[in-house]
CSV table of C-alpha atoms in Angstrom, one decimal:
chain,number,residue,atom,x,y,z
A,390,MET,CA,21.6,58.2,59.5
A,391,ILE,CA,23.2,55.8,56.8
A,392,LYS,CA,26.4,57.5,55.0
A,393,ILE,CA,27.4,56.2,51.7
A,394,ALA,CA,31.0,56.6,51.0
A,395,PRO,CA,32.2,55.1,47.5
A,396,SER,CA,36.0,54.4,47.3
A,397,ILE,CA,37.5,56.6,44.3
A,398,PHE,CA,40.4,54.0,44.2
A,399,ALA,CA,37.7,51.7,42.3
A,400,GLY,CA,36.8,54.3,39.8
A,401,ASP,CA,38.6,55.5,36.4
A,402,PHE,CA,41.4,57.8,37.0
A,403,SER,CA,41.5,59.0,33.6
A,404,ILE,CA,38.4,60.6,34.3
A,405,LEU,CA,38.6,61.4,37.7
A,406,GLY,CA,36.9,64.7,37.9
A,407,GLN,CA,33.7,63.3,35.9
A,408,GLN,CA,33.5,60.5,38.3
A,409,VAL,CA,33.5,62.7,41.3
A,410,ALA,CA,30.7,64.7,39.8
A,411,GLU,CA,29.0,61.4,39.3
A,412,LEU,CA,29.2,60.9,43.1
A,413,GLU,CA,27.7,64.2,43.8
A,414,LYS,CA,24.9,63.7,41.4
A,415,ALA,CA,24.1,60.1,43.0
A,416,GLY,CA,23.5,61.9,46.5
A,417,VAL,CA,26.5,60.1,48.2
A,418,ASP,CA,27.8,61.7,51.4
A,419,TYR,CA,31.4,61.0,51.3
A,420,VAL,CA,34.3,60.5,48.9
A,421,HIS,CA,36.3,57.6,50.5
A,422,VAL,CA,40.0,58.0,49.6
A,423,ASP,CA,42.4,55.0,50.0
A,424,ILE,CA,46.0,56.2,50.6
A,425,MET,CA,48.3,52.9,50.1
A,426,ASP,CA,52.3,52.8,50.6
A,427,GLY,CA,52.9,49.4,49.1
A,428,HIS,CA,54.5,48.5,52.5
A,429,PHE,CA,51.7,48.4,55.1
A,430,VAL,CA,49.3,46.9,52.4
A,431,LYS,CA,50.6,45.4,49.0
A,432,LEU,CA,49.0,47.9,47.0
A,433,LEU,CA,50.2,51.2,46.1
A,434,SER,CA,47.9,54.2,45.3
A,435,PHE,CA,48.8,58.0,45.4
A,436,GLY,CA,49.5,60.6,47.6
A,437,SER,CA,48.1,63.9,49.1
A,438,LYS,CA,48.1,66.0,45.8
A,439,VAL,CA,45.2,63.6,44.5
A,440,ILE,CA,43.4,64.6,47.8
A,441,ARG,CA,44.1,68.3,47.1
A,442,ASP,CA,42.8,67.8,43.6
A,443,ILE,CA,39.5,66.3,44.6
A,444,LYS,CA,39.0,68.9,47.1
A,445,LYS,CA,38.9,71.5,44.3
A,446,CYS,CA,36.1,70.0,42.4
A,447,THR,CA,33.6,68.8,45.3
A,448,SER,CA,32.1,70.1,48.4
A,449,LEU,CA,31.6,66.3,49.5
A,450,ILE,CA,33.3,65.2,52.9
A,451,LEU,CA,36.7,63.7,51.9
A,452,ASP,CA,37.0,60.3,54.2
A,453,VAL,CA,40.9,59.7,54.0
A,454,HIS,CA,41.9,56.2,54.9
A,455,LEU,CA,45.6,55.9,55.4
A,456,MET,CA,46.9,52.4,54.8
A,457,ILE,CA,50.7,53.3,55.5
A,458,GLU,CA,53.3,52.3,57.6
A,459,LYS,CA,54.1,55.0,60.5
A,460,PRO,CA,51.5,57.7,59.6
A,461,GLU,CA,53.4,60.1,62.0
A,462,ARG,CA,56.0,60.5,59.4
A,463,CYS,CA,53.9,62.3,56.9
A,464,ILE,CA,50.5,63.3,58.9
A,465,GLU,CA,51.1,67.1,58.3
A,466,GLU,CA,50.8,66.8,54.4
A,467,PHE,CA,47.5,64.9,54.8
A,468,LEU,CA,46.3,67.6,57.6
A,469,GLU,CA,47.0,70.2,54.7
A,470,SER,CA,45.5,68.4,52.0
A,471,GLY,CA,41.8,69.2,52.4
A,472,ALA,CA,40.8,66.1,54.2
A,473,ASP,CA,37.7,66.1,56.3
A,474,ILE,CA,38.2,62.9,58.2
A,475,ILE,CA,41.5,61.1,58.6
A,476,THR,CA,41.6,57.3,59.6
A,477,ILE,CA,44.8,55.8,60.8
A,478,HIS,CA,45.2,51.9,60.9
A,479,PHE,CA,45.6,50.9,64.7
A,480,GLU,CA,48.2,48.4,63.4
A,481,SER,CA,50.3,50.8,61.5
A,482,THR,CA,51.7,52.8,64.4
A,483,LEU,CA,52.3,52.8,68.4
A,484,GLN,CA,51.8,56.7,68.3
A,485,HIS,CA,47.9,56.6,68.5
A,486,LYS,CA,47.2,59.3,70.9
A,487,TRP,CA,49.7,61.5,69.2
A,488,LEU,CA,48.2,61.2,66.1
A,489,LEU,CA,44.9,61.7,67.0
A,490,ASN,CA,45.6,64.8,68.9
A,491,GLU,CA,47.2,66.1,65.9
A,492,ILE,CA,44.5,65.1,63.7
A,493,ARG,CA,41.9,66.8,66.1
A,494,GLY,CA,44.0,69.7,66.6
A,495,ALA,CA,44.0,70.7,63.1
A,496,GLY,CA,40.1,70.6,63.0
A,497,VAL,CA,39.8,67.2,61.1
A,498,LYS,CA,37.7,64.3,62.3
A,499,THR,CA,39.4,61.3,63.6
A,500,GLY,CA,39.0,57.6,62.5
A,501,ILE,CA,40.8,54.3,63.7
A,502,ALA,CA,40.6,51.5,61.3
A,503,LEU,CA,40.8,47.8,62.8
A,504,ASN,CA,42.2,44.7,60.6
A,505,PRO,CA,40.2,41.7,60.6
A,506,THR,CA,42.3,40.1,63.4
A,507,THR,CA,42.6,43.1,65.6
A,508,PRO,CA,40.4,42.8,68.7
A,509,LEU,CA,38.1,45.8,69.7
A,510,ASN,CA,39.7,46.0,73.3
A,511,VAL,CA,42.6,47.8,71.5
A,512,LEU,CA,40.5,50.7,71.5
A,513,ASP,CA,39.4,50.8,75.2
A,514,TYR,CA,42.0,53.7,75.9
A,515,LEU,CA,41.2,55.8,72.7
A,516,TYR,CA,37.4,56.3,72.4
A,517,ASP,CA,37.6,59.9,73.8
A,518,ASP,CA,39.7,60.6,71.0
A,519,ILE,CA,37.8,59.0,68.2
A,520,ASP,CA,35.1,60.4,65.6
A,521,MET,CA,34.8,57.1,63.7
A,522,VAL,CA,35.7,53.4,63.9
A,523,SER,CA,36.2,51.6,60.6
A,524,ILE,CA,35.9,47.9,61.0
A,525,MET,CA,37.7,46.2,57.9
A,526,THR,CA,35.2,43.6,56.6
A,527,SER,CA,37.9,42.0,54.3
A,528,ASN,CA,41.8,41.7,54.2
A,529,PRO,CA,42.7,45.4,53.5
A,530,GLY,CA,45.0,46.5,50.4
A,531,LEU,CA,44.4,43.1,48.4
A,532,ASN,CA,42.5,42.8,45.3
A,533,GLY,CA,39.5,40.2,44.9
A,534,GLN,CA,39.0,39.5,48.7
A,535,SER,CA,35.8,38.4,50.1
A,536,PHE,CA,33.4,39.6,52.8
A,537,LEU,CA,34.1,38.1,56.2
A,538,PRO,CA,30.9,37.2,57.7
A,539,GLY,CA,32.6,37.0,61.1
A,540,MET,CA,32.9,40.8,61.2
A,541,LEU,CA,29.1,41.2,61.9
A,542,ASN,CA,29.7,40.1,65.3
A,543,LYS,CA,32.5,42.6,65.7
A,544,ILE,CA,30.3,45.4,64.4
A,545,ASN,CA,27.6,44.6,66.9
A,546,ASP,CA,29.9,44.5,69.8
A,547,LEU,CA,31.3,48.0,68.8
A,548,GLN,CA,27.8,49.1,68.4
A,549,MET,CA,27.1,48.1,72.2
A,550,LYS,CA,30.4,49.4,73.2
A,551,ILE,CA,29.4,52.9,71.9
A,552,ILE,CA,26.1,52.9,73.2
A,553,GLU,CA,27.3,51.9,76.7
A,554,LEU,CA,30.0,54.9,76.4
A,555,LYS,CA,27.3,57.6,75.2
A,556,ARG,CA,29.5,58.8,72.6
A,557,PRO,CA,28.6,59.8,69.1
A,558,ILE,CA,31.0,57.7,67.2
A,559,ASP,CA,30.4,56.5,63.7
A,560,ILE,CA,30.9,52.8,62.7
A,561,GLU,CA,32.4,52.6,59.5
A,562,VAL,CA,32.6,49.3,57.1
A,563,ASP,CA,35.2,48.9,54.6
A,564,GLY,CA,36.0,45.8,52.3
A,565,SER,CA,34.1,43.7,49.8
A,566,ILE,CA,30.6,45.5,50.6
A,567,ASN,CA,28.0,45.0,48.2
A,568,GLU,CA,24.2,45.0,47.8
A,569,GLU,CA,24.2,41.5,49.2
A,570,ASN,CA,25.7,41.9,52.4
A,571,ILE,CA,24.9,45.5,52.9
A,572,LYS,CA,21.9,45.2,54.8
A,573,GLU,CA,23.4,42.9,57.1
A,574,VAL,CA,26.1,45.3,58.1
A,575,ILE,CA,23.9,48.1,58.7
A,576,ARG,CA,21.5,45.6,60.7
A,577,VAL,CA,24.3,45.2,63.4
A,578,GLY,CA,24.9,48.8,63.8
A,579,ALA,CA,27.3,50.2,60.7
A,580,ASN,CA,26.2,53.7,59.5
A,581,VAL,CA,29.1,54.6,57.3
A,582,ILE,CA,29.2,52.5,54.3
A,583,VAL,CA,32.3,52.4,52.0
A,584,ILE,CA,31.6,50.6,48.7
A,585,GLY,CA,33.8,50.3,45.7
A,586,ARG,CA,33.3,48.3,42.5
A,587,ALA,CA,29.8,47.8,43.3
A,588,PHE,CA,29.1,51.5,43.1
A,589,PHE,CA,30.9,52.3,39.9
A,590,THR,CA,29.6,49.4,37.9
A,591,ALA,CA,25.8,50.1,39.0
A,592,MET,CA,23.5,51.2,36.1
A,593,ASP,CA,21.4,53.5,38.2
A,594,LYS,CA,23.7,55.0,40.9
A,595,PRO,CA,21.2,57.6,42.2
A,596,GLY,CA,18.7,54.9,42.6
A,597,MET,CA,21.2,52.7,44.4
A,598,VAL,CA,22.1,55.4,46.9
A,599,TYR,CA,18.5,56.1,47.6
A,600,ASN,CA,17.8,52.6,48.3
A,601,LEU,CA,20.9,52.1,50.5
A,602,LYS,CA,20.2,54.9,52.5
A,603,ARG,CA,16.7,53.7,53.4
A,604,MET,CA,17.7,50.2,54.5
A,605,LYS,CA,17.4,49.2,58.1
């Protein structure tokens, strides 16, 4: 089943509560929340308080993406924020196993994100600890990036690996996803679709979600 996860960072924070309500009305599955520290990536976003505030006004799954250096230093505050899924970047830490165990131990689903240049084989010792792999389809933390078509093979290879392992691991795609490339990422195996500006500028959001969920 295809799950749609609009990135709230692409919305309008002056009407955050209203925008979250629009996500619910549109029929999306997740609220994707990008936490950026200005170090691991250039952009700076916000902290755990915003996650807690969003949690107060929605029953949607909160998909929290930590684009921060050494997330082990502050993982506790995000575990206590109401996040349903926490994704760490493979490149951001050396404490992968420990972090994934901490996240799972708190009853939160685990995710690992891979930058475009990071190969899939870095996950070989982590699959048992992962609920979701997020493939970055553009360079993270920068505005105006283009979709990288070369990531389609990476997504397909990941799907083949998951089938081989017989594990229920979701494949998320994140980065410059729009109505022009979304069919391709779904075709090669992605089932959780992070979409930003393309969602918030759509005139008919419920119609967009309806159509995206039925793509094959």
